[in-house]
């Protein structure tokens, strides 16, 4: 089955600097890669996703890149702000034995933005 | 927000006791999921259901049971067979069984602790 590894587990950056979180996956059949943000005490929420037919996607200060050959994808946050402090999870699809697609999550990265 | 409600917010289990976590959604979603969140381990899938009266085991189903008698409801029972039940449990839903790679909407979670 699919295995998703996420690094680093914790990341601390100065406000205004960029942050990069990286994930690798094992199943070459995976074709959907979302990123979820979970603020302290709140539910995870989707912030950006990418499908396997594109290599990069941007939404204001966040971007995701995908390298299908190397089976890795990354989240990039530029001009970081205090409200970016949260735990970020990457995920990749896994095809079940019954043909259903379900998400496998990485271990999470706790991002702290220092003022 | 999100239209998916979990209750209770906190739950305590005694030795040998079964407990049930509630998850209700009013988003008219076909698919529903239960995830377990432990520190440093990300989100792990317990059970998922693509349609009423059907559900499948996820990666860590042992010691848990579910039912899907109604489209809106997907309760999770933590049985006495689950020896390490202390964790944060998240319920989620997505649009439909015939549509894959869709956004997950999460509930606010239930923290289960053992007395």
mmCIF file with all atom_site columns, C-alpha atoms in Angstrom:
data_model
loop_
_atom_site.group_PDB
_atom_site.id
_atom_site.type_symbol
_atom_site.label_atom_id
_atom_site.label_alt_id
_atom_site.label_comp_id
_atom_site.label_asym_id
_atom_site.label_entity_id
_atom_site.label_seq_id
_atom_site.pdbx_PDB_ins_code
_atom_site.Cartn_x
_atom_site.Cartn_y
_atom_site.Cartn_z
_atom_site.occupancy
_atom_site.B_iso_or_equiv
_atom_site.pdbx_formal_charge
_atom_site.auth_seq_id
_atom_site.auth_comp_id
_atom_site.auth_asym_id
_atom_site.auth_atom_id
_atom_site.pdbx_PDB_model_num
ATOM 1   C CA . UNK A 1 1   ? 0.000   0.000  0.000   1.00 0.00 ? 1   UNK A CA 1
ATOM 2   C CA . UNK A 1 2   ? 0.848   3.664  -0.124  1.00 0.00 ? 2   UNK A CA 1
ATOM 3   C CA . UNK A 1 3   ? 3.397   5.083  2.319   1.00 0.00 ? 3   UNK A CA 1
ATOM 4   C CA . UNK A 1 4   ? 3.896   8.828  2.760   1.00 0.00 ? 4   UNK A CA 1
ATOM 5   C CA . UNK A 1 5   ? 6.938   10.277 4.518   1.00 0.00 ? 5   UNK A CA 1
ATOM 6   C CA . UNK A 1 6   ? 6.959   13.934 5.550   1.00 0.00 ? 6   UNK A CA 1
ATOM 7   C CA . UNK A 1 7   ? 9.905   16.097 6.607   1.00 0.00 ? 7   UNK A CA 1
ATOM 8   C CA . UNK A 1 8   ? 10.767  17.940 8.721   1.00 0.00 ? 8   UNK A CA 1
ATOM 9   C CA . UNK A 1 9   ? 8.622   17.118 11.744  1.00 0.00 ? 9   UNK A CA 1
ATOM 10  C CA . UNK A 1 10  ? 9.184   20.617 13.147  1.00 0.00 ? 10  UNK A CA 1
ATOM 11  C CA . UNK A 1 11  ? 10.181  23.809 11.372  1.00 0.00 ? 11  UNK A CA 1
ATOM 12  C CA . UNK A 1 12  ? 10.828  27.238 12.799  1.00 0.00 ? 12  UNK A CA 1
ATOM 13  C CA . UNK A 1 13  ? 11.309  30.292 10.549  1.00 0.00 ? 13  UNK A CA 1
ATOM 14  C CA . UNK A 1 14  ? 11.482  34.036 10.991  1.00 0.00 ? 14  UNK A CA 1
ATOM 15  C CA . UNK A 1 15  ? 8.446   36.038 9.961   1.00 0.00 ? 15  UNK A CA 1
ATOM 16  C CA . UNK A 1 16  ? 8.800   37.073 6.348   1.00 0.00 ? 16  UNK A CA 1
ATOM 17  C CA . UNK A 1 17  ? 11.066  34.177 5.416   1.00 0.00 ? 17  UNK A CA 1
ATOM 18  C CA . UNK A 1 18  ? 10.012  31.176 3.318   1.00 0.00 ? 18  UNK A CA 1
ATOM 19  C CA . UNK A 1 19  ? 9.141   27.698 4.585   1.00 0.00 ? 19  UNK A CA 1
ATOM 20  C CA . UNK A 1 20  ? 9.376   24.438 2.662   1.00 0.00 ? 20  UNK A CA 1
ATOM 21  C CA . UNK A 1 21  ? 7.898   21.087 3.684   1.00 0.00 ? 21  UNK A CA 1
ATOM 22  C CA . UNK A 1 22  ? 8.659   17.950 1.693   1.00 0.00 ? 22  UNK A CA 1
ATOM 23  C CA . UNK A 1 23  ? 6.858   14.639 1.232   1.00 0.00 ? 23  UNK A CA 1
ATOM 24  C CA . UNK A 1 24  ? 7.677   11.420 -0.576  1.00 0.00 ? 24  UNK A CA 1
ATOM 25  C CA . UNK A 1 25  ? 5.248   8.700  -1.564  1.00 0.00 ? 25  UNK A CA 1
ATOM 26  C CA . UNK A 1 26  ? 5.653   5.094  -2.632  1.00 0.00 ? 26  UNK A CA 1
ATOM 27  C CA . UNK A 1 27  ? 2.713   4.228  -4.912  1.00 0.00 ? 27  UNK A CA 1
ATOM 28  C CA . UNK A 1 28  ? 3.335   5.342  -8.493  1.00 0.00 ? 28  UNK A CA 1
ATOM 29  C CA . UNK A 1 29  ? -0.421  5.034  -9.144  1.00 0.00 ? 29  UNK A CA 1
ATOM 30  C CA . UNK A 1 30  ? -1.188  7.924  -6.760  1.00 0.00 ? 30  UNK A CA 1
ATOM 31  C CA . UNK A 1 31  ? -2.578  10.888 -8.667  1.00 0.00 ? 31  UNK A CA 1
ATOM 32  C CA . UNK A 1 32  ? -3.857  13.374 -6.093  1.00 0.00 ? 32  UNK A CA 1
ATOM 33  C CA . UNK A 1 33  ? -1.794  15.206 -3.470  1.00 0.00 ? 33  UNK A CA 1
ATOM 34  C CA . UNK A 1 34  ? -3.527  17.583 -1.047  1.00 0.00 ? 34  UNK A CA 1
ATOM 35  C CA . UNK A 1 35  ? -2.116  19.629 1.824   1.00 0.00 ? 35  UNK A CA 1
ATOM 36  C CA . UNK A 1 36  ? -4.083  20.235 5.014   1.00 0.00 ? 36  UNK A CA 1
ATOM 37  C CA . UNK A 1 37  ? -3.437  22.846 7.698   1.00 0.00 ? 37  UNK A CA 1
ATOM 38  C CA . UNK A 1 38  ? -4.447  22.268 11.301  1.00 0.00 ? 38  UNK A CA 1
ATOM 39  C CA . UNK A 1 39  ? -4.272  25.227 13.643  1.00 0.00 ? 39  UNK A CA 1
ATOM 40  C CA . UNK A 1 40  ? -4.058  24.573 17.356  1.00 0.00 ? 40  UNK A CA 1
ATOM 41  C CA . UNK A 1 41  ? -7.338  23.169 18.659  1.00 0.00 ? 41  UNK A CA 1
ATOM 42  C CA . UNK A 1 42  ? -9.023  23.300 15.265  1.00 0.00 ? 42  UNK A CA 1
ATOM 43  C CA . UNK A 1 43  ? -9.961  20.826 12.537  1.00 0.00 ? 43  UNK A CA 1
ATOM 44  C CA . UNK A 1 44  ? -7.699  20.198 9.516   1.00 0.00 ? 44  UNK A CA 1
ATOM 45  C CA . UNK A 1 45  ? -8.602  22.256 6.449   1.00 0.00 ? 45  UNK A CA 1
ATOM 46  C CA . UNK A 1 46  ? -7.502  21.876 2.848   1.00 0.00 ? 46  UNK A CA 1
ATOM 47  C CA . UNK A 1 47  ? -5.186  24.691 1.755   1.00 0.00 ? 47  UNK A CA 1
ATOM 48  C CA . UNK A 1 48  ? -4.005  23.510 -1.645  1.00 0.00 ? 48  UNK A CA 1
ATOM 49  C CA . UNK A 1 49  ? -3.924  20.365 -3.759  1.00 0.00 ? 49  UNK A CA 1
ATOM 50  C CA . UNK A 1 50  ? -2.269  19.185 -6.935  1.00 0.00 ? 50  UNK A CA 1
ATOM 51  C CA . UNK A 1 51  ? -3.139  16.475 -9.417  1.00 0.00 ? 51  UNK A CA 1
ATOM 52  C CA . UNK A 1 52  ? -0.609  14.342 -11.222 1.00 0.00 ? 52  UNK A CA 1
ATOM 53  C CA . UNK A 1 53  ? -1.086  16.002 -14.600 1.00 0.00 ? 53  UNK A CA 1
ATOM 54  C CA . UNK A 1 54  ? 0.566   19.251 -13.438 1.00 0.00 ? 54  UNK A CA 1
ATOM 55  C CA . UNK A 1 55  ? 3.952   20.014 -11.921 1.00 0.00 ? 55  UNK A CA 1
ATOM 56  C CA . UNK A 1 56  ? 3.197   23.142 -9.930  1.00 0.00 ? 56  UNK A CA 1
ATOM 57  C CA . UNK A 1 57  ? 0.257   25.068 -8.545  1.00 0.00 ? 57  UNK A CA 1
ATOM 58  C CA . UNK A 1 58  ? 0.172   28.440 -6.773  1.00 0.00 ? 58  UNK A CA 1
ATOM 59  C CA . UNK A 1 59  ? -2.371  30.215 -4.627  1.00 0.00 ? 59  UNK A CA 1
ATOM 60  C CA . UNK A 1 60  ? -1.160  33.582 -3.375  1.00 0.00 ? 60  UNK A CA 1
ATOM 61  C CA . UNK A 1 61  ? 1.669   32.880 -0.877  1.00 0.00 ? 61  UNK A CA 1
ATOM 62  C CA . UNK A 1 62  ? 1.487   29.098 -1.056  1.00 0.00 ? 62  UNK A CA 1
ATOM 63  C CA . UNK A 1 63  ? 2.612   26.780 -3.817  1.00 0.00 ? 63  UNK A CA 1
ATOM 64  C CA . UNK A 1 64  ? 2.960   23.060 -4.293  1.00 0.00 ? 64  UNK A CA 1
ATOM 65  C CA . UNK A 1 65  ? 5.365   21.288 -6.636  1.00 0.00 ? 65  UNK A CA 1
ATOM 66  C CA . UNK A 1 66  ? 5.185   17.674 -7.779  1.00 0.00 ? 66  UNK A CA 1
ATOM 67  C CA . UNK A 1 67  ? 7.929   15.475 -9.208  1.00 0.00 ? 67  UNK A CA 1
ATOM 68  C CA . UNK A 1 68  ? 6.267   12.245 -10.322 1.00 0.00 ? 68  UNK A CA 1
ATOM 69  C CA . UNK A 1 69  ? 9.498   10.640 -11.453 1.00 0.00 ? 69  UNK A CA 1
ATOM 70  C CA . UNK A 1 70  ? 11.080  11.049 -8.033  1.00 0.00 ? 70  UNK A CA 1
ATOM 71  C CA . UNK A 1 71  ? 7.736   10.557 -6.232  1.00 0.00 ? 71  UNK A CA 1
ATOM 72  C CA . UNK A 1 72  ? 7.981   13.642 -4.112  1.00 0.00 ? 72  UNK A CA 1
ATOM 73  C CA . UNK A 1 73  ? 6.001   16.819 -3.637  1.00 0.00 ? 73  UNK A CA 1
ATOM 74  C CA . UNK A 1 74  ? 6.606   19.944 -1.615  1.00 0.00 ? 74  UNK A CA 1
ATOM 75  C CA . UNK A 1 75  ? 4.717   22.813 -0.019  1.00 0.00 ? 75  UNK A CA 1
ATOM 76  C CA . UNK A 1 76  ? 6.240   26.273 -0.265  1.00 0.00 ? 76  UNK A CA 1
ATOM 77  C CA . UNK A 1 77  ? 5.049   29.206 1.844   1.00 0.00 ? 77  UNK A CA 1
ATOM 78  C CA . UNK A 1 78  ? 6.551   32.613 1.065   1.00 0.00 ? 78  UNK A CA 1
ATOM 79  C CA . UNK A 1 79  ? 6.500   35.805 3.152   1.00 0.00 ? 79  UNK A CA 1
ATOM 80  C CA . UNK A 1 80  ? 5.449   33.828 6.213   1.00 0.00 ? 80  UNK A CA 1
ATOM 81  C CA . UNK A 1 81  ? 3.134   35.425 8.758   1.00 0.00 ? 81  UNK A CA 1
ATOM 82  C CA . UNK A 1 82  ? 2.285   34.512 12.379  1.00 0.00 ? 82  UNK A CA 1
ATOM 83  C CA . UNK A 1 83  ? -1.049  33.041 11.257  1.00 0.00 ? 83  UNK A CA 1
ATOM 84  C CA . UNK A 1 84  ? 0.877   30.466 9.200   1.00 0.00 ? 84  UNK A CA 1
ATOM 85  C CA . UNK A 1 85  ? 1.875   28.777 12.483  1.00 0.00 ? 85  UNK A CA 1
ATOM 86  C CA . UNK A 1 86  ? 0.135   25.393 12.473  1.00 0.00 ? 86  UNK A CA 1
ATOM 87  C CA . UNK A 1 87  ? 0.631   21.697 11.769  1.00 0.00 ? 87  UNK A CA 1
ATOM 88  C CA . UNK A 1 88  ? 0.699   20.878 8.059   1.00 0.00 ? 88  UNK A CA 1
ATOM 89  C CA . UNK A 1 89  ? -0.139  17.445 6.647   1.00 0.00 ? 89  UNK A CA 1
ATOM 90  C CA . UNK A 1 90  ? 0.574   16.161 3.173   1.00 0.00 ? 90  UNK A CA 1
ATOM 91  C CA . UNK A 1 91  ? -1.375  13.248 1.714   1.00 0.00 ? 91  UNK A CA 1
ATOM 92  C CA . UNK A 1 92  ? -1.460  10.977 -1.306  1.00 0.00 ? 92  UNK A CA 1
ATOM 93  C CA . UNK A 1 93  ? -4.156  8.742  -2.739  1.00 0.00 ? 93  UNK A CA 1
ATOM 94  C CA . UNK A 1 94  ? -4.157  4.982  -2.285  1.00 0.00 ? 94  UNK A CA 1
ATOM 95  C CA . UNK A 1 95  ? -6.242  2.619  -4.371  1.00 0.00 ? 95  UNK A CA 1
ATOM 96  C CA . UNK A 1 96  ? -7.991  0.032  -2.203  1.00 0.00 ? 96  UNK A CA 1
ATOM 97  C CA . UNK A 1 97  ? -8.641  -3.555 -3.199  1.00 0.00 ? 97  UNK A CA 1
ATOM 98  C CA . UNK A 1 98  ? -12.201 -2.568 -4.059  1.00 0.00 ? 98  UNK A CA 1
ATOM 99  C CA . UNK A 1 99  ? -11.101 0.224  -6.346  1.00 0.00 ? 99  UNK A CA 1
ATOM 100 C CA . UNK A 1 100 ? -11.830 3.032  -3.908  1.00 0.00 ? 100 UNK A CA 1
ATOM 101 C CA . UNK A 1 101 ? -9.398  5.910  -3.572  1.00 0.00 ? 101 UNK A CA 1
ATOM 102 C CA . UNK A 1 102 ? -8.512  6.981  -0.069  1.00 0.00 ? 102 UNK A CA 1
ATOM 103 C CA . UNK A 1 103 ? -5.954  9.361  1.340   1.00 0.00 ? 103 UNK A CA 1
ATOM 104 C CA . UNK A 1 104 ? -2.810  8.343  3.199   1.00 0.00 ? 104 UNK A CA 1
ATOM 105 C CA . UNK A 1 105 ? -1.388  11.153 5.316   1.00 0.00 ? 105 UNK A CA 1
ATOM 106 C CA . UNK A 1 106 ? 2.155   12.075 6.231   1.00 0.00 ? 106 UNK A CA 1
ATOM 107 C CA . UNK A 1 107 ? 3.206   12.433 9.852   1.00 0.00 ? 107 UNK A CA 1
ATOM 108 C CA . UNK A 1 108 ? 2.757   16.200 9.945   1.00 0.00 ? 108 UNK A CA 1
ATOM 109 C CA . UNK A 1 109 ? 5.070   19.219 10.267  1.00 0.00 ? 109 UNK A CA 1
ATOM 110 C CA . UNK A 1 110 ? 4.689   21.695 13.101  1.00 0.00 ? 110 UNK A CA 1
ATOM 111 C CA . UNK A 1 111 ? 5.546   25.103 11.613  1.00 0.00 ? 111 UNK A CA 1
ATOM 112 C CA . UNK A 1 112 ? 6.310   27.964 13.965  1.00 0.00 ? 112 UNK A CA 1
ATOM 113 C CA . UNK A 1 113 ? 6.702   31.521 12.690  1.00 0.00 ? 113 UNK A CA 1
ATOM 114 C CA . UNK A 1 114 ? 8.892   33.642 14.954  1.00 0.00 ? 114 UNK A CA 1
ATOM 115 C CA . UNK A 1 115 ? 8.137   37.388 15.058  1.00 0.00 ? 115 UNK A CA 1
ATOM 116 C CA . UNK B 2 1   ? -18.387 25.602 9.826   1.00 0.00 ? 1   UNK B CA 1
ATOM 117 C CA . UNK B 2 2   ? -18.158 22.604 7.489   1.00 0.00 ? 2   UNK B CA 1
ATOM 118 C CA . UNK B 2 3   ? -21.530 21.006 8.304   1.00 0.00 ? 3   UNK B CA 1
ATOM 119 C CA . UNK B 2 4   ? -19.973 18.003 10.036  1.00 0.00 ? 4   UNK B CA 1
ATOM 120 C CA . UNK B 2 5   ? -20.499 17.596 13.752  1.00 0.00 ? 5   UNK B CA 1
ATOM 121 C CA . UNK B 2 6   ? -18.734 15.314 16.189  1.00 0.00 ? 6   UNK B CA 1
ATOM 122 C CA . UNK B 2 7   ? -19.764 14.619 19.759  1.00 0.00 ? 7   UNK B CA 1
ATOM 123 C CA . UNK B 2 8   ? -18.800 14.538 22.489  1.00 0.00 ? 8   UNK B CA 1
ATOM 124 C CA . UNK B 2 9   ? -15.752 16.796 22.448  1.00 0.00 ? 9   UNK B CA 1
ATOM 125 C CA . UNK B 2 10  ? -14.179 14.856 25.328  1.00 0.00 ? 10  UNK B CA 1
ATOM 126 C CA . UNK B 2 11  ? -14.856 11.242 26.293  1.00 0.00 ? 11  UNK B CA 1
ATOM 127 C CA . UNK B 2 12  ? -13.486 9.010  29.006  1.00 0.00 ? 12  UNK B CA 1
ATOM 128 C CA . UNK B 2 13  ? -13.439 5.233  28.827  1.00 0.00 ? 13  UNK B CA 1
ATOM 129 C CA . UNK B 2 14  ? -13.210 2.829  31.712  1.00 0.00 ? 14  UNK B CA 1
ATOM 130 C CA . UNK B 2 15  ? -11.419 -0.500 31.519  1.00 0.00 ? 15  UNK B CA 1
ATOM 131 C CA . UNK B 2 16  ? -13.401 -3.048 29.497  1.00 0.00 ? 16  UNK B CA 1
ATOM 132 C CA . UNK B 2 17  ? -15.969 -0.532 28.336  1.00 0.00 ? 17  UNK B CA 1
ATOM 133 C CA . UNK B 2 18  ? -17.165 0.121  24.799  1.00 0.00 ? 18  UNK B CA 1
ATOM 134 C CA . UNK B 2 19  ? -17.726 3.745  23.865  1.00 0.00 ? 19  UNK B CA 1
ATOM 135 C CA . UNK B 2 20  ? -19.329 5.291  20.798  1.00 0.00 ? 20  UNK B CA 1
ATOM 136 C CA . UNK B 2 21  ? -18.281 8.502  19.068  1.00 0.00 ? 21  UNK B CA 1
ATOM 137 C CA . UNK B 2 22  ? -20.904 10.326 17.072  1.00 0.00 ? 22  UNK B CA 1
ATOM 138 C CA . UNK B 2 23  ? -20.418 11.892 13.614  1.00 0.00 ? 23  UNK B CA 1
ATOM 139 C CA . UNK B 2 24  ? -23.221 13.634 11.732  1.00 0.00 ? 24  UNK B CA 1
ATOM 140 C CA . UNK B 2 25  ? -23.047 15.611 8.466   1.00 0.00 ? 25  UNK B CA 1
ATOM 141 C CA . UNK B 2 26  ? -25.612 17.729 6.638   1.00 0.00 ? 26  UNK B CA 1
ATOM 142 C CA . UNK B 2 27  ? -23.521 18.204 3.487   1.00 0.00 ? 27  UNK B CA 1
ATOM 143 C CA . UNK B 2 28  ? -25.314 15.453 1.553   1.00 0.00 ? 28  UNK B CA 1
ATOM 144 C CA . UNK B 2 29  ? -21.973 13.697 1.165   1.00 0.00 ? 29  UNK B CA 1
ATOM 145 C CA . UNK B 2 30  ? -21.883 10.012 0.273   1.00 0.00 ? 30  UNK B CA 1
ATOM 146 C CA . UNK B 2 31  ? -18.417 9.234  1.652   1.00 0.00 ? 31  UNK B CA 1
ATOM 147 C CA . UNK B 2 32  ? -17.443 9.363  5.321   1.00 0.00 ? 32  UNK B CA 1
ATOM 148 C CA . UNK B 2 33  ? -14.224 8.511  7.137   1.00 0.00 ? 33  UNK B CA 1
ATOM 149 C CA . UNK B 2 34  ? -12.802 8.035  10.631  1.00 0.00 ? 34  UNK B CA 1
ATOM 150 C CA . UNK B 2 35  ? -9.193  8.978  11.359  1.00 0.00 ? 35  UNK B CA 1
ATOM 151 C CA . UNK B 2 36  ? -7.123  8.612  14.500  1.00 0.00 ? 36  UNK B CA 1
ATOM 152 C CA . UNK B 2 37  ? -4.575  11.315 15.302  1.00 0.00 ? 37  UNK B CA 1
ATOM 153 C CA . UNK B 2 38  ? -1.628  10.611 17.596  1.00 0.00 ? 38  UNK B CA 1
ATOM 154 C CA . UNK B 2 39  ? 1.266   13.022 18.175  1.00 0.00 ? 39  UNK B CA 1
ATOM 155 C CA . UNK B 2 40  ? 3.953   12.567 15.541  1.00 0.00 ? 40  UNK B CA 1
ATOM 156 C CA . UNK B 2 41  ? 1.970   9.987  13.558  1.00 0.00 ? 41  UNK B CA 1
ATOM 157 C CA . UNK B 2 42  ? -0.291  12.072 11.402  1.00 0.00 ? 42  UNK B CA 1
ATOM 158 C CA . UNK B 2 43  ? -3.773  10.900 10.561  1.00 0.00 ? 43  UNK B CA 1
ATOM 159 C CA . UNK B 2 44  ? -4.372  7.175  10.271  1.00 0.00 ? 44  UNK B CA 1
ATOM 160 C CA . UNK B 2 45  ? -7.495  5.778  8.648   1.00 0.00 ? 45  UNK B CA 1
ATOM 161 C CA . UNK B 2 46  ? -9.681  3.528  10.804  1.00 0.00 ? 46  UNK B CA 1
ATOM 162 C CA . UNK B 2 47  ? -12.775 2.925  8.649   1.00 0.00 ? 47  UNK B CA 1
ATOM 163 C CA . UNK B 2 48  ? -14.406 4.512  5.661   1.00 0.00 ? 48  UNK B CA 1
ATOM 164 C CA . UNK B 2 49  ? -17.769 4.302  3.944   1.00 0.00 ? 49  UNK B CA 1
ATOM 165 C CA . UNK B 2 50  ? -18.543 5.205  0.354   1.00 0.00 ? 50  UNK B CA 1
ATOM 166 C CA . UNK B 2 51  ? -22.287 4.660  0.573   1.00 0.00 ? 51  UNK B CA 1
ATOM 167 C CA . UNK B 2 52  ? -25.051 3.818  3.041   1.00 0.00 ? 52  UNK B CA 1
ATOM 168 C CA . UNK B 2 53  ? -24.947 0.257  4.403   1.00 0.00 ? 53  UNK B CA 1
ATOM 169 C CA . UNK B 2 54  ? -21.383 -0.270 3.166   1.00 0.00 ? 54  UNK B CA 1
ATOM 170 C CA . UNK B 2 55  ? -18.030 0.363  4.827   1.00 0.00 ? 55  UNK B CA 1
ATOM 171 C CA . UNK B 2 56  ? -14.445 -0.858 4.586   1.00 0.00 ? 56  UNK B CA 1
ATOM 172 C CA . UNK B 2 57  ? -11.566 -1.264 6.994   1.00 0.00 ? 57  UNK B CA 1
ATOM 173 C CA . UNK B 2 58  ? -8.776  1.260  6.907   1.00 0.00 ? 58  UNK B CA 1
ATOM 174 C CA . UNK B 2 59  ? -5.214  0.759  8.063   1.00 0.00 ? 59  UNK B CA 1
ATOM 175 C CA . UNK B 2 60  ? -5.874  0.421  11.811  1.00 0.00 ? 60  UNK B CA 1
ATOM 176 C CA . UNK B 2 61  ? -9.385  -1.078 12.121  1.00 0.00 ? 61  UNK B CA 1
ATOM 177 C CA . UNK B 2 62  ? -8.630  -3.600 14.890  1.00 0.00 ? 62  UNK B CA 1
ATOM 178 C CA . UNK B 2 63  ? -10.580 -2.841 18.052  1.00 0.00 ? 63  UNK B CA 1
ATOM 179 C CA . UNK B 2 64  ? -13.037 -0.518 16.295  1.00 0.00 ? 64  UNK B CA 1
ATOM 180 C CA . UNK B 2 65  ? -16.436 -0.972 14.660  1.00 0.00 ? 65  UNK B CA 1
ATOM 181 C CA . UNK B 2 66  ? -18.708 1.287  12.616  1.00 0.00 ? 66  UNK B CA 1
ATOM 182 C CA . UNK B 2 67  ? -22.163 1.370  11.076  1.00 0.00 ? 67  UNK B CA 1
ATOM 183 C CA . UNK B 2 68  ? -23.660 3.389  8.211   1.00 0.00 ? 68  UNK B CA 1
ATOM 184 C CA . UNK B 2 69  ? -27.415 3.012  8.486   1.00 0.00 ? 69  UNK B CA 1
ATOM 185 C CA . UNK B 2 70  ? -28.076 6.590  7.415   1.00 0.00 ? 70  UNK B CA 1
ATOM 186 C CA . UNK B 2 71  ? -26.300 8.805  4.905   1.00 0.00 ? 71  UNK B CA 1
ATOM 187 C CA . UNK B 2 72  ? -25.893 11.535 7.508   1.00 0.00 ? 72  UNK B CA 1
ATOM 188 C CA . UNK B 2 73  ? -24.435 9.420  10.293  1.00 0.00 ? 73  UNK B CA 1
ATOM 189 C CA . UNK B 2 74  ? -21.272 7.332  10.722  1.00 0.00 ? 74  UNK B CA 1
ATOM 190 C CA . UNK B 2 75  ? -20.752 6.415  14.401  1.00 0.00 ? 75  UNK B CA 1
ATOM 191 C CA . UNK B 2 76  ? -17.521 4.824  15.590  1.00 0.00 ? 76  UNK B CA 1
ATOM 192 C CA . UNK B 2 77  ? -17.432 2.353  18.490  1.00 0.00 ? 77  UNK B CA 1
ATOM 193 C CA . UNK B 2 78  ? -14.161 1.886  20.331  1.00 0.00 ? 78  UNK B CA 1
ATOM 194 C CA . UNK B 2 79  ? -14.365 -1.596 21.812  1.00 0.00 ? 79  UNK B CA 1
ATOM 195 C CA . UNK B 2 80  ? -12.584 -3.083 24.807  1.00 0.00 ? 80  UNK B CA 1
ATOM 196 C CA . UNK B 2 81  ? -10.362 -4.910 22.321  1.00 0.00 ? 81  UNK B CA 1
ATOM 197 C CA . UNK B 2 82  ? -8.647  -1.607 21.489  1.00 0.00 ? 82  UNK B CA 1
ATOM 198 C CA . UNK B 2 83  ? -5.872  -1.630 24.091  1.00 0.00 ? 83  UNK B CA 1
ATOM 199 C CA . UNK B 2 84  ? -4.529  1.828  23.428  1.00 0.00 ? 84  UNK B CA 1
ATOM 200 C CA . UNK B 2 85  ? -7.569  3.976  22.667  1.00 0.00 ? 85  UNK B CA 1
ATOM 201 C CA . UNK B 2 86  ? -6.279  7.310  23.976  1.00 0.00 ? 86  UNK B CA 1
ATOM 202 C CA . UNK B 2 87  ? -6.137  9.583  20.937  1.00 0.00 ? 87  UNK B CA 1
ATOM 203 C CA . UNK B 2 88  ? -7.855  12.385 19.078  1.00 0.00 ? 88  UNK B CA 1
ATOM 204 C CA . UNK B 2 89  ? -10.491 11.046 16.674  1.00 0.00 ? 89  UNK B CA 1
ATOM 205 C CA . UNK B 2 90  ? -11.481 12.929 13.555  1.00 0.00 ? 90  UNK B CA 1
ATOM 206 C CA . UNK B 2 91  ? -14.463 12.235 11.345  1.00 0.00 ? 91  UNK B CA 1
ATOM 207 C CA . UNK B 2 92  ? -14.512 13.504 7.758   1.00 0.00 ? 92  UNK B CA 1
ATOM 208 C CA . UNK B 2 93  ? -16.727 13.427 4.710   1.00 0.00 ? 93  UNK B CA 1
ATOM 209 C CA . UNK B 2 94  ? -16.369 14.003 0.977   1.00 0.00 ? 94  UNK B CA 1
ATOM 210 C CA . UNK B 2 95  ? -18.775 14.385 -1.903  1.00 0.00 ? 95  UNK B CA 1
ATOM 211 C CA . UNK B 2 96  ? -19.382 10.978 -3.348  1.00 0.00 ? 96  UNK B CA 1
ATOM 212 C CA . UNK B 2 97  ? -18.527 7.428  -4.118  1.00 0.00 ? 97  UNK B CA 1
ATOM 213 C CA . UNK B 2 98  ? -18.223 8.037  -7.834  1.00 0.00 ? 98  UNK B CA 1
ATOM 214 C CA . UNK B 2 99  ? -16.083 11.132 -7.444  1.00 0.00 ? 99  UNK B CA 1
ATOM 215 C CA . UNK B 2 100 ? -12.559 10.643 -6.258  1.00 0.00 ? 100 UNK B CA 1
ATOM 216 C CA . UNK B 2 101 ? -9.805  13.048 -5.266  1.00 0.00 ? 101 UNK B CA 1
ATOM 217 C CA . UNK B 2 102 ? -12.238 15.317 -3.550  1.00 0.00 ? 102 UNK B CA 1
ATOM 218 C CA . UNK B 2 103 ? -11.723 17.668 -0.602  1.00 0.00 ? 103 UNK B CA 1
ATOM 219 C CA . UNK B 2 104 ? -12.258 16.198 2.856   1.00 0.00 ? 104 UNK B CA 1
ATOM 220 C CA . UNK B 2 105 ? -14.373 18.160 5.329   1.00 0.00 ? 105 UNK B CA 1
ATOM 221 C CA . UNK B 2 106 ? -13.386 17.392 8.898   1.00 0.00 ? 106 UNK B CA 1
ATOM 222 C CA . UNK B 2 107 ? -15.320 17.534 12.133  1.00 0.00 ? 107 UNK B CA 1
ATOM 223 C CA . UNK B 2 108 ? -13.875 19.239 15.200  1.00 0.00 ? 108 UNK B CA 1
ATOM 224 C CA . UNK B 2 109 ? -12.788 15.961 16.751  1.00 0.00 ? 109 UNK B CA 1
ATOM 225 C CA . UNK B 2 110 ? -13.277 13.913 19.920  1.00 0.00 ? 110 UNK B CA 1
ATOM 226 C CA . UNK B 2 111 ? -10.508 13.461 22.477  1.00 0.00 ? 111 UNK B CA 1
ATOM 227 C CA . UNK B 2 112 ? -10.803 10.008 24.009  1.00 0.00 ? 112 UNK B CA 1
ATOM 228 C CA . UNK B 2 113 ? -8.948  9.208  27.220  1.00 0.00 ? 113 UNK B CA 1
ATOM 229 C CA . UNK B 2 114 ? -8.768  6.114  29.383  1.00 0.00 ? 114 UNK B CA 1
ATOM 230 C CA . UNK B 2 115 ? -9.597  6.403  33.093  1.00 0.00 ? 115 UNK B CA 1
#
